[in-house]
Coordinates of N, CA and C in Angstrom, one line a residue:
Chain A
K468 N 125.3 162.0 142.9 CA 124.1 161.5 142.5 C 124.5 160.2 142.5
A469 N 123.4 159.8 142.8 CA 123.7 158.2 142.4 C 124.3 157.5 140.7
G470 N 124.6 157.0 140.1 CA 125.2 156.9 138.8 C 123.9 156.2 138.2
V471 N 124.5 155.9 136.5 CA 123.1 154.5 136.2 C 123.5 153.2 136.8
T472 N 122.3 152.6 136.6 CA 122.6 151.3 137.4 C 121.8 150.4 135.8
Q473 N 122.2 149.1 136.4 CA 122.0 148.1 135.1 C 121.7 147.1 136.3
T474 N 120.8 146.1 135.9 CA 120.4 145.0 136.5 C 119.4 143.9 135.4
P475 N 119.7 142.7 135.7 CA 120.4 142.7 136.3 C 122.6 142.6 135.7
R476 N 123.2 142.0 136.2 CA 124.7 142.2 135.7 C 125.3 140.6 135.0
Y477 N 125.0 139.9 135.5 CA 125.1 138.9 134.5 C 124.4 137.6 134.2
L478 N 123.6 137.6 133.0 CA 122.4 136.5 132.4 C 123.1 135.5 131.6
I479 N 122.8 134.5 131.9 CA 123.5 132.8 131.1 C 121.4 132.8 131.1
K480 N 121.7 132.1 129.4 CA 120.1 132.1 129.2 C 120.4 130.7 127.7
T481 N 119.1 130.5 127.8 CA 119.6 128.9 126.3 C 119.0 130.2 125.0
R482 N 119.4 129.6 123.9 CA 118.2 129.8 123.0 C 117.0 129.9 122.9
G483 N 116.6 130.7 122.5 CA 114.9 130.8 122.0 C 114.2 131.5 123.6
Q484 N 114.8 131.4 124.0 CA 114.1 131.8 125.7 C 114.0 133.6 125.0
Q485 N 113.0 134.0 126.3 CA 113.0 135.5 126.1 C 114.7 136.1 127.5
V486 N 114.6 137.7 126.6 CA 115.1 138.1 128.4 C 114.8 140.0 128.7
T487 N 114.8 140.4 130.3 CA 114.9 141.6 130.5 C 115.8 142.0 131.3
L488 N 116.2 143.3 130.4 CA 117.3 144.2 131.4 C 116.7 145.1 131.8
S489 N 117.0 145.6 132.8 CA 116.7 146.5 133.3 C 118.0 147.9 133.9
C490 N 117.1 149.4 133.3 CA 118.2 150.3 133.7 C 117.8 151.4 134.4
S491 N 117.7 152.4 135.1 CA 117.5 153.2 135.9 C 118.6 154.6 135.8
P492 N 118.2 155.5 135.3 CA 119.2 156.6 134.8 C 119.4 157.3 135.8
I493 N 120.6 158.6 135.7 CA 120.6 159.3 136.8 C 119.9 160.0 137.0
S494 N 119.5 160.4 138.2 CA 118.0 161.4 138.9 C 118.0 162.5 137.7
G495 N 116.8 162.6 137.2 CA 116.8 163.7 136.5 C 116.5 163.6 135.2
H496 N 117.8 162.8 134.8 CA 117.6 162.2 133.5 C 116.5 161.4 132.8
R497 N 116.1 162.0 131.3 CA 114.9 161.7 130.7 C 115.3 160.8 129.5
S498 N 116.5 161.1 129.0 CA 116.7 160.0 127.9 C 117.3 158.8 128.2
V499 N 116.8 158.1 127.6 CA 117.8 156.4 128.1 C 117.7 156.2 126.7
S500 N 119.4 155.2 126.7 CA 119.9 155.4 125.6 C 120.6 153.6 125.3
W501 N 120.2 152.5 124.6 CA 120.7 151.5 124.6 C 121.4 151.1 124.0
Y502 N 122.6 150.2 124.1 CA 123.5 149.8 123.0 C 124.3 148.2 123.3
Q503 N 125.0 147.9 122.4 CA 125.2 146.2 122.4 C 126.6 146.8 122.1
Q504 N 127.2 145.6 122.6 CA 128.6 146.0 122.9 C 129.3 144.4 122.2
T505 N 130.4 144.1 121.5 CA 130.4 142.9 120.7 C 132.0 142.7 120.3
P506 N 133.0 142.1 121.1 CA 134.0 142.1 119.9 C 134.0 142.2 118.6
G507 N 133.4 141.7 117.7 CA 133.2 141.7 116.4 C 132.6 143.0 116.0
Q508 N 131.5 143.4 116.2 CA 131.0 144.5 116.2 C 131.1 146.1 116.5
G509 N 131.5 146.0 118.0 CA 132.0 146.9 118.7 C 130.6 147.5 119.5
L510 N 130.5 149.1 119.5 CA 129.1 149.1 120.2 C 128.3 149.6 119.4
Q511 N 127.3 149.4 119.3 CA 126.3 149.7 118.2 C 124.7 150.2 119.0
F512 N 124.1 150.8 118.7 CA 123.2 151.8 118.7 C 121.7 150.8 118.8
L513 N 121.0 150.9 119.8 CA 120.2 149.7 119.9 C 118.7 151.0 119.1
F514 N 118.3 151.6 120.4 CA 117.8 152.6 120.6 C 117.2 153.4 121.7
E515 N 116.7 154.5 121.6 CA 116.7 155.5 122.7 C 115.2 156.2 123.1
Y516 N 115.4 156.4 124.6 CA 114.1 156.3 124.5 C 113.9 158.0 125.5
F517 N 113.1 158.5 125.4 CA 112.6 159.5 125.4 C 111.4 160.1 126.5
S518 N 111.0 160.7 127.6 CA 109.5 160.8 128.4 C 108.9 159.7 128.2
E519 N 108.8 158.7 127.8 CA 108.4 157.3 127.6 C 107.7 157.4 126.3
T520 N 109.2 157.5 125.2 CA 108.2 157.3 123.9 C 109.7 157.1 122.9
Q521 N 109.6 155.6 122.1 CA 111.2 155.8 121.6 C 111.0 156.8 120.6
R522 N 112.6 157.6 121.0 CA 113.1 158.7 119.8 C 113.4 158.2 118.3
N523 N 114.4 156.9 118.8 CA 115.1 156.5 118.1 C 115.5 155.3 117.5
K524 N 115.6 154.9 116.7 CA 115.8 153.2 116.9 C 117.0 152.6 115.6
G525 N 117.9 151.8 116.0 CA 119.1 151.4 115.5 C 118.4 150.4 114.4
N526 N 119.7 149.4 113.8 CA 119.2 148.8 112.4 C 119.7 147.6 113.7
F527 N 118.4 146.8 114.2 CA 117.8 145.6 114.8 C 116.6 145.0 114.7
P528 N 116.8 143.6 114.7 CA 115.4 143.3 114.1 C 114.7 143.4 115.6
G529 N 113.2 143.1 115.1 CA 112.2 143.6 116.1 C 112.2 142.5 117.5
R530 N 113.2 141.8 116.9 CA 112.9 141.0 118.1 C 113.7 142.0 119.6
F531 N 114.4 142.5 119.3 CA 114.7 143.5 120.4 C 113.9 144.9 120.5
S532 N 112.8 145.0 121.9 CA 112.3 146.1 122.2 C 112.6 146.4 123.5
G533 N 111.9 147.9 123.5 CA 112.5 148.6 124.7 C 110.8 149.5 125.4
R534 N 111.1 149.8 126.3 CA 110.4 150.8 126.8 C 110.8 151.8 127.8
Q535 N 110.0 152.6 128.6 CA 110.5 153.4 129.4 C 109.2 154.3 130.4
F536 N 109.3 154.1 131.3 CA 108.4 154.1 132.6 C 108.5 155.7 132.5
S537 N 107.4 156.0 133.7 CA 107.1 157.8 133.7 C 108.4 158.0 134.8
N538 N 109.1 157.6 135.2 CA 109.8 157.5 136.3 C 111.9 157.8 135.6
S539 N 111.3 157.7 134.6 CA 112.7 157.6 133.6 C 113.2 156.2 133.5
R540 N 113.3 155.0 134.1 CA 113.6 154.0 134.9 C 112.9 152.8 132.9
S541 N 114.3 152.2 132.8 CA 113.7 151.4 131.2 C 114.2 150.0 131.2
E542 N 113.6 149.8 130.0 CA 113.5 147.9 130.3 C 114.0 148.0 128.4
M543 N 114.7 146.9 128.4 CA 114.7 146.3 127.1 C 114.8 144.6 127.1
N544 N 113.9 144.2 126.1 CA 113.4 142.7 125.7 C 114.2 142.6 124.6
V545 N 114.6 141.3 124.6 CA 114.9 140.6 123.3 C 114.4 138.6 123.5
S546 N 113.6 138.7 122.5 CA 112.9 137.4 122.1 C 113.6 136.5 121.3
T547 N 113.4 135.4 121.4 CA 113.9 134.5 120.7 C 115.6 134.5 120.8
L548 N 115.7 134.6 121.8 CA 117.4 135.0 121.7 C 118.5 133.6 120.6
E549 N 118.5 134.4 120.1 CA 119.7 133.3 118.9 C 121.7 133.8 119.8
L550 N 122.5 132.8 119.5 CA 123.9 132.6 119.7 C 124.3 134.0 120.4
G551 N 124.3 134.3 118.5 CA 124.6 136.1 118.6 C 124.3 137.0 119.4
D552 N 123.0 136.9 119.7 CA 122.8 138.5 121.3 C 123.4 137.9 122.4
S553 N 124.8 137.5 122.3 CA 125.5 137.2 123.7 C 126.3 138.5 123.2
A554 N 126.5 139.1 124.1 CA 127.3 140.6 124.4 C 127.3 141.3 125.6
L555 N 127.4 142.3 125.7 CA 127.3 143.5 126.9 C 126.5 144.3 126.3
Y556 N 125.2 144.6 127.2 CA 124.4 145.2 126.8 C 124.1 146.7 127.5
L557 N 124.8 147.8 127.0 CA 124.9 149.1 128.1 C 123.6 150.1 127.8
C558 N 123.5 150.5 128.7 CA 122.6 151.8 128.7 C 123.3 152.8 129.5
A559 N 123.1 153.9 128.9 CA 123.1 155.4 128.8 C 122.6 156.3 129.3
S560 N 122.4 157.3 130.1 CA 121.6 158.5 130.7 C 121.8 159.9 130.1
S561 N 120.9 160.9 130.0 CA 122.0 161.9 129.6 C 120.1 162.9 129.6
G562 N 120.8 164.2 129.5 CA 119.9 165.2 129.6 C 119.2 165.7 130.6
G563 N 118.8 166.7 131.1 CA 118.2 167.0 131.5 C 116.6 167.5 131.3
L564 N 116.2 168.8 130.8 CA 115.2 169.0 130.7 C 114.0 169.0 129.7
A565 N 115.0 168.8 128.1 CA 115.5 169.1 127.4 C 115.7 167.5 126.7
G566 N 116.8 166.9 127.1 CA 117.5 166.3 126.3 C 118.5 166.4 125.2
V567 N 118.6 167.3 125.0 CA 119.3 168.1 123.4 C 120.4 166.8 123.6
V568 N 121.0 167.2 122.1 CA 121.9 166.7 121.5 C 123.5 167.4 122.3
T569 N 123.5 167.7 123.1 CA 124.7 168.3 122.8 C 125.0 167.9 124.5
D570 N 124.2 167.0 125.0 CA 124.6 166.3 126.3 C 125.4 165.5 126.5
T571 N 126.2 165.5 127.5 CA 127.1 164.0 128.0 C 126.3 163.1 128.0
Q572 N 126.3 161.7 127.4 CA 126.4 160.7 127.7 C 126.4 159.9 129.2
Y573 N 126.1 159.3 130.3 CA 126.7 158.2 131.2 C 126.3 157.6 131.1
F574 N 127.7 156.5 131.3 CA 126.9 154.5 130.8 C 126.7 154.0 132.0
G575 N 126.1 152.7 132.2 CA 125.9 152.1 133.3 C 127.0 150.9 133.4
P576 N 126.7 149.9 134.6 CA 128.2 149.3 134.3 C 127.9 147.8 133.2
G577 N 126.8 147.9 132.5 CA 126.1 147.0 131.5 C 125.6 145.3 132.3
T578 N 124.9 145.2 131.3 CA 124.5 144.1 131.4 C 125.1 142.4 130.9
R579 N 125.9 141.9 131.0 CA 126.7 140.2 130.1 C 125.6 139.7 130.2
L580 N 125.0 139.2 128.8 CA 124.1 138.6 128.4 C 124.7 137.4 127.5
T581 N 124.6 136.0 128.0 CA 126.0 135.1 127.5 C 124.6 133.9 127.2
V582 N 124.3 133.8 125.6 CA 123.1 132.9 125.5 C 123.8 131.3 124.9
L583 N 123.5 130.1 125.8 CA 123.8 128.8 124.8 C 123.0 127.8 123.9
Chain B
K1318 N 125.8 156.8 106.0 CA 125.9 156.4 107.6 C 127.7 156.9 107.9
Q1319 N 127.6 157.0 109.5 CA 128.5 157.8 109.7 C 129.4 156.5 109.7
E1320 N 130.9 156.8 109.9 CA 132.0 155.2 110.5 C 133.0 156.4 111.0
V1321 N 133.3 155.7 112.4 CA 134.2 156.2 113.1 C 135.1 155.4 112.7
T1322 N 137.0 156.0 112.8 CA 138.0 154.9 112.7 C 139.1 155.3 113.9
Q1323 N 139.2 154.7 114.6 CA 140.6 154.3 115.7 C 141.4 153.8 115.1
I1324 N 142.6 154.1 114.9 CA 143.9 153.7 114.9 C 145.0 154.6 115.6
P1325 N 146.3 153.3 116.1 CA 145.6 152.0 115.9 C 144.9 151.5 116.7
A1326 N 144.6 150.0 116.4 CA 143.5 149.2 117.5 C 144.2 148.6 119.0
A1327 N 145.8 149.0 118.4 CA 146.0 148.9 120.0 C 147.9 149.2 120.2
L1328 N 147.7 149.8 121.2 CA 149.5 150.2 121.3 C 150.0 150.6 123.0
S1329 N 151.2 149.9 122.9 CA 151.6 150.2 124.1 C 152.8 151.3 124.4
V1330 N 153.2 151.6 125.5 CA 154.0 153.0 126.0 C 154.7 153.0 127.1
P1331 N 155.9 153.3 126.9 CA 156.4 153.2 128.7 C 156.1 154.1 129.7
E1332 N 155.7 154.4 130.7 CA 155.2 154.9 131.9 C 155.9 156.4 131.7
G1333 N 155.5 157.0 131.1 CA 155.6 158.6 131.2 C 155.9 159.3 130.2
E1334 N 155.7 158.4 129.2 CA 155.0 159.0 127.6 C 154.3 159.8 127.3
N1335 N 154.1 160.5 126.8 CA 152.8 161.0 126.2 C 152.0 160.3 125.7
L1336 N 150.7 160.0 125.3 CA 149.8 159.3 124.7 C 149.3 159.8 123.1
V1337 N 149.1 159.7 122.5 CA 148.3 160.1 121.2 C 147.6 159.3 120.8
L1338 N 146.2 159.7 120.8 CA 144.9 158.5 120.2 C 144.3 159.6 118.9
N1339 N 144.1 158.7 118.3 CA 143.3 159.1 117.2 C 142.2 159.2 116.5
C1340 N 141.4 159.7 116.1 CA 139.8 159.1 115.4 C 139.6 159.6 114.7
S1341 N 138.7 159.2 113.7 CA 138.6 159.7 112.3 C 137.1 159.6 111.9
F1342 N 136.6 160.3 111.4 CA 134.7 160.3 111.1 C 134.3 160.8 109.4
T1343 N 133.8 160.0 109.3 CA 133.8 160.1 108.1 C 132.4 161.6 107.6
D1344 N 131.1 161.6 108.6 CA 130.7 163.3 108.6 C 130.8 163.7 109.2
S1345 N 131.4 165.0 108.6 CA 131.3 166.3 109.5 C 130.2 166.6 110.3
A1346 N 129.0 165.9 109.8 CA 127.6 167.0 110.7 C 127.5 166.4 111.8
I1347 N 128.2 166.9 112.9 CA 128.0 166.3 113.6 C 127.6 167.7 115.1
Y1348 N 127.0 166.9 116.3 CA 127.1 167.9 116.8 C 128.1 167.9 118.4
N1349 N 128.3 166.9 118.6 CA 129.6 166.7 119.5 C 130.0 165.7 119.4
L1350 N 131.5 165.2 119.7 CA 132.3 164.1 120.5 C 133.0 164.0 121.2
Q1351 N 132.2 162.4 121.7 CA 133.0 162.0 123.3 C 133.8 161.3 123.2
W1352 N 135.2 161.4 124.0 CA 136.2 160.4 124.6 C 135.4 159.7 125.7
F1353 N 136.0 158.2 125.4 CA 135.0 157.4 126.7 C 136.6 156.8 127.0
R1354 N 136.6 155.9 128.6 CA 137.6 154.9 128.7 C 137.0 154.2 129.0
Q1355 N 137.1 152.8 128.3 CA 136.4 151.2 129.4 C 137.8 150.5 129.8
D1356 N 137.0 150.1 130.7 CA 138.6 149.0 131.5 C 137.5 147.3 131.1
P1357 N 138.4 146.9 131.3 CA 137.3 145.0 130.4 C 136.2 144.7 131.4
G1358 N 135.4 143.7 130.9 CA 134.3 143.8 131.8 C 133.5 145.2 131.9
K1359 N 133.9 146.1 131.6 CA 133.3 147.1 132.5 C 132.8 148.1 131.8
G1360 N 131.5 149.1 132.0 CA 131.1 150.5 131.5 C 132.1 151.3 131.0
L1361 N 131.4 151.9 130.4 CA 132.1 153.5 129.5 C 132.3 154.6 130.6
T1362 N 133.4 155.0 130.7 CA 133.8 156.5 132.0 C 133.4 157.2 130.8
S1363 N 132.7 158.8 130.7 CA 133.0 159.8 130.1 C 134.0 160.4 130.2
L1364 N 135.2 160.5 128.9 CA 136.5 161.4 130.1 C 136.4 163.3 129.8
L1365 N 136.0 163.1 128.6 CA 135.7 164.9 127.4 C 134.4 164.8 126.7
L1366 N 134.1 165.8 126.1 CA 132.8 165.8 125.5 C 133.3 167.6 125.0
I1367 N 133.5 166.7 123.3 CA 133.9 168.8 123.0 C 132.8 169.0 122.1
Q1368 N 132.1 170.2 122.3 CA 130.4 170.4 121.3 C 131.6 170.7 119.5
S1369 N 130.3 170.9 118.5 CA 131.3 171.0 117.2 C 131.3 172.3 116.9
S1370 N 131.3 173.4 117.8 CA 131.7 175.0 117.8 C 133.3 174.6 118.5
Q1371 N 133.1 173.6 118.9 CA 134.9 173.9 119.9 C 135.7 173.2 119.0
R1372 N 137.4 173.7 120.0 CA 138.7 173.3 119.3 C 138.7 172.4 120.1
E1373 N 139.1 172.1 121.3 CA 139.8 171.4 122.1 C 138.9 171.3 123.7
Q1374 N 138.9 170.3 124.4 CA 138.4 170.7 125.9 C 139.9 170.0 126.2
T1375 N 140.0 170.5 127.7 CA 140.7 169.9 128.8 C 140.5 169.4 130.1
S1376 N 141.2 168.4 130.5 CA 140.6 167.9 132.0 C 141.8 167.1 132.2
G1377 N 142.8 167.9 133.5 CA 143.5 167.5 133.8 C 145.2 167.2 132.9
R1378 N 145.6 165.6 132.7 CA 146.7 165.1 132.0 C 145.5 165.3 130.3
L1379 N 144.3 165.1 130.4 CA 143.9 165.1 129.5 C 143.8 166.0 128.6
N1380 N 143.5 166.0 127.0 CA 143.6 167.2 126.1 C 143.0 166.5 125.1
A1381 N 141.9 166.9 124.4 CA 141.3 166.5 123.3 C 141.1 167.6 122.1
S1382 N 141.3 167.3 121.5 CA 141.0 168.5 119.9 C 140.0 168.4 119.1
L1383 N 139.1 169.2 118.2 CA 138.3 168.5 117.0 C 138.4 169.7 116.1
D1384 N 138.5 168.8 115.0 CA 138.7 169.0 113.0 C 138.0 168.6 113.2
K1385 N 136.8 169.4 113.0 CA 135.5 169.0 112.1 C 134.9 168.9 110.5
S1386 N 136.2 170.0 110.3 CA 135.8 169.6 109.0 C 136.4 168.8 108.0
S1387 N 138.0 168.3 108.8 CA 138.4 167.1 108.1 C 138.3 165.8 108.8
G1388 N 137.0 166.0 109.7 CA 136.7 164.7 110.4 C 137.3 164.0 110.9
R1389 N 138.1 164.6 112.2 CA 139.7 164.3 113.3 C 139.6 164.6 114.7
S1390 N 139.8 164.2 115.6 CA 139.8 164.3 116.9 C 140.9 163.0 117.3
T1391 N 141.6 164.5 117.7 CA 143.0 163.9 118.8 C 142.9 163.7 120.6
L1392 N 143.0 163.0 121.0 CA 143.2 162.9 122.8 C 144.7 162.3 123.0
Y1393 N 145.4 163.8 123.9 CA 145.7 164.0 124.2 C 146.1 163.1 125.4
I1394 N 147.0 162.4 126.0 CA 147.0 162.1 127.8 C 148.8 162.0 128.4
A1395 N 149.0 162.9 128.5 CA 150.4 163.4 129.3 C 150.4 162.2 130.2
A1396 N 152.2 162.4 130.1 CA 153.2 161.8 130.8 C 152.4 160.3 131.5
S1397 N 151.8 159.4 130.8 CA 151.4 158.2 130.9 C 151.6 157.7 132.7
Q1398 N 150.6 156.8 133.3 CA 150.6 156.2 134.1 C 150.0 155.0 133.7
P1399 N 150.6 154.2 135.0 CA 150.3 152.7 134.1 C 148.6 152.4 134.5
G1400 N 147.9 153.5 135.6 CA 146.4 153.3 135.8 C 145.9 154.1 134.4
D1401 N 146.4 154.5 133.6 CA 146.1 155.2 132.0 C 145.6 153.5 131.0
S1402 N 145.9 152.4 131.6 CA 145.8 151.1 130.6 C 144.6 150.8 130.7
A1403 N 143.6 150.9 129.5 CA 142.4 150.4 129.0 C 142.4 150.9 127.6
T1404 N 141.3 150.5 127.4 CA 140.4 150.7 126.2 C 140.3 152.4 126.0
Y1405 N 140.1 153.0 125.0 CA 139.8 154.6 124.5 C 139.1 154.3 123.5
L1406 N 137.7 155.0 123.7 CA 136.6 155.0 122.8 C 136.2 156.3 122.3
C1407 N 136.3 156.7 121.1 CA 135.9 158.1 120.7 C 134.4 157.8 119.9
A1408 N 133.1 158.6 120.0 CA 132.0 158.6 119.5 C 131.5 159.9 119.1
V1409 N 130.7 159.6 118.4 CA 130.3 161.3 117.3 C 128.5 161.2 117.7
R1410 N 128.2 162.0 118.1 CA 126.9 162.4 118.3 C 126.3 163.1 117.0
D1411 N 124.7 162.4 116.4 CA 124.0 162.8 114.9 C 123.3 163.7 115.4
G1412 N 122.8 164.2 114.8 CA 121.3 164.9 115.1 C 120.3 164.5 115.5
N1413 N 120.0 162.7 116.0 CA 119.1 161.9 115.7 C 119.4 161.7 117.5
N1414 N 120.6 162.0 117.9 CA 120.7 161.8 119.6 C 121.7 160.2 119.7
R1415 N 121.9 160.0 118.8 CA 122.8 158.5 118.7 C 124.4 158.8 118.3
L1416 N 124.6 157.8 119.5 CA 126.5 158.2 119.3 C 126.9 157.0 118.3
A1417 N 128.2 157.4 117.6 CA 128.4 156.5 116.3 C 129.8 156.2 117.0
F1418 N 130.2 154.8 117.1 CA 131.2 154.5 117.8 C 132.7 154.2 117.0
G1419 N 133.7 154.7 117.2 CA 134.9 153.4 116.8 C 135.0 152.2 118.2
K1420 N 135.9 151.2 117.2 CA 136.5 150.4 117.8 C 137.2 150.5 119.3
G1421 N 137.4 151.2 119.1 CA 138.3 151.8 120.6 C 140.3 151.5 119.7
N1422 N 140.9 152.2 120.9 CA 142.8 151.8 121.0 C 142.5 151.5 122.3
Q1423 N 143.5 150.6 122.0 CA 143.7 149.9 123.4 C 145.1 149.8 123.9
V1424 N 145.0 150.6 125.0 CA 146.5 151.4 125.6 C 146.7 150.3 126.8
V1425 N 148.1 149.9 126.7 CA 149.1 150.0 128.0 C 150.1 150.1 128.1
V1426 N 150.2 151.0 129.3 CA 151.1 151.9 129.5 C 152.3 150.9 130.7
I1427 N 153.2 150.9 130.1 CA 154.4 149.6 130.6 C 155.1 150.3 132.2
P1428 N 154.8 149.7 132.9 CA 155.8 150.9 134.1 C 157.4 150.2 134.5

């Protein structure tokens, strides 16, 4: 099975711009979660989508949003970029039919976002 | 709020020694605990998943234990090799399917 893929791998943006990141989960997985990783804060949960619905949300401002399509692919959007948004953004997929909490999460390689 | 701690932040060991990495968490109401490996600039690779009802899991040279009541997990890597050099992350899953991560143990295995 192909793993989780994320595009693009690298992005450079300037403050105030917006950005869209894409994640394709492992075939058959219906749950997609997004995380932000920075040297200072480590890995922090952004949100999770399951069957096109946002099921969970972390403590991030409304500038961070996401969506999931019927084929389980997911996108996250960050509007009005700030310098502090520079990070590695990781997505993870899990679950088969129910996306239950006992499933292993499989991570993609990440998108490295740099905000200048 | 779940807090996950991994100490020490960094360690170096000579090749061939056994590695012992510790993870502690504050809320014992977890569904499972997962150990990951991360190489510089890369994503996370899942190593072992321990369900809350289990005490340990093994895969090859890796063994992870879980003591949910005391909020601790330990990852053992037997006979370390230079290729084991990486950052090891521990994450606990809550009932809302969110993973709370520690900040990792950065391991260097010296040839």
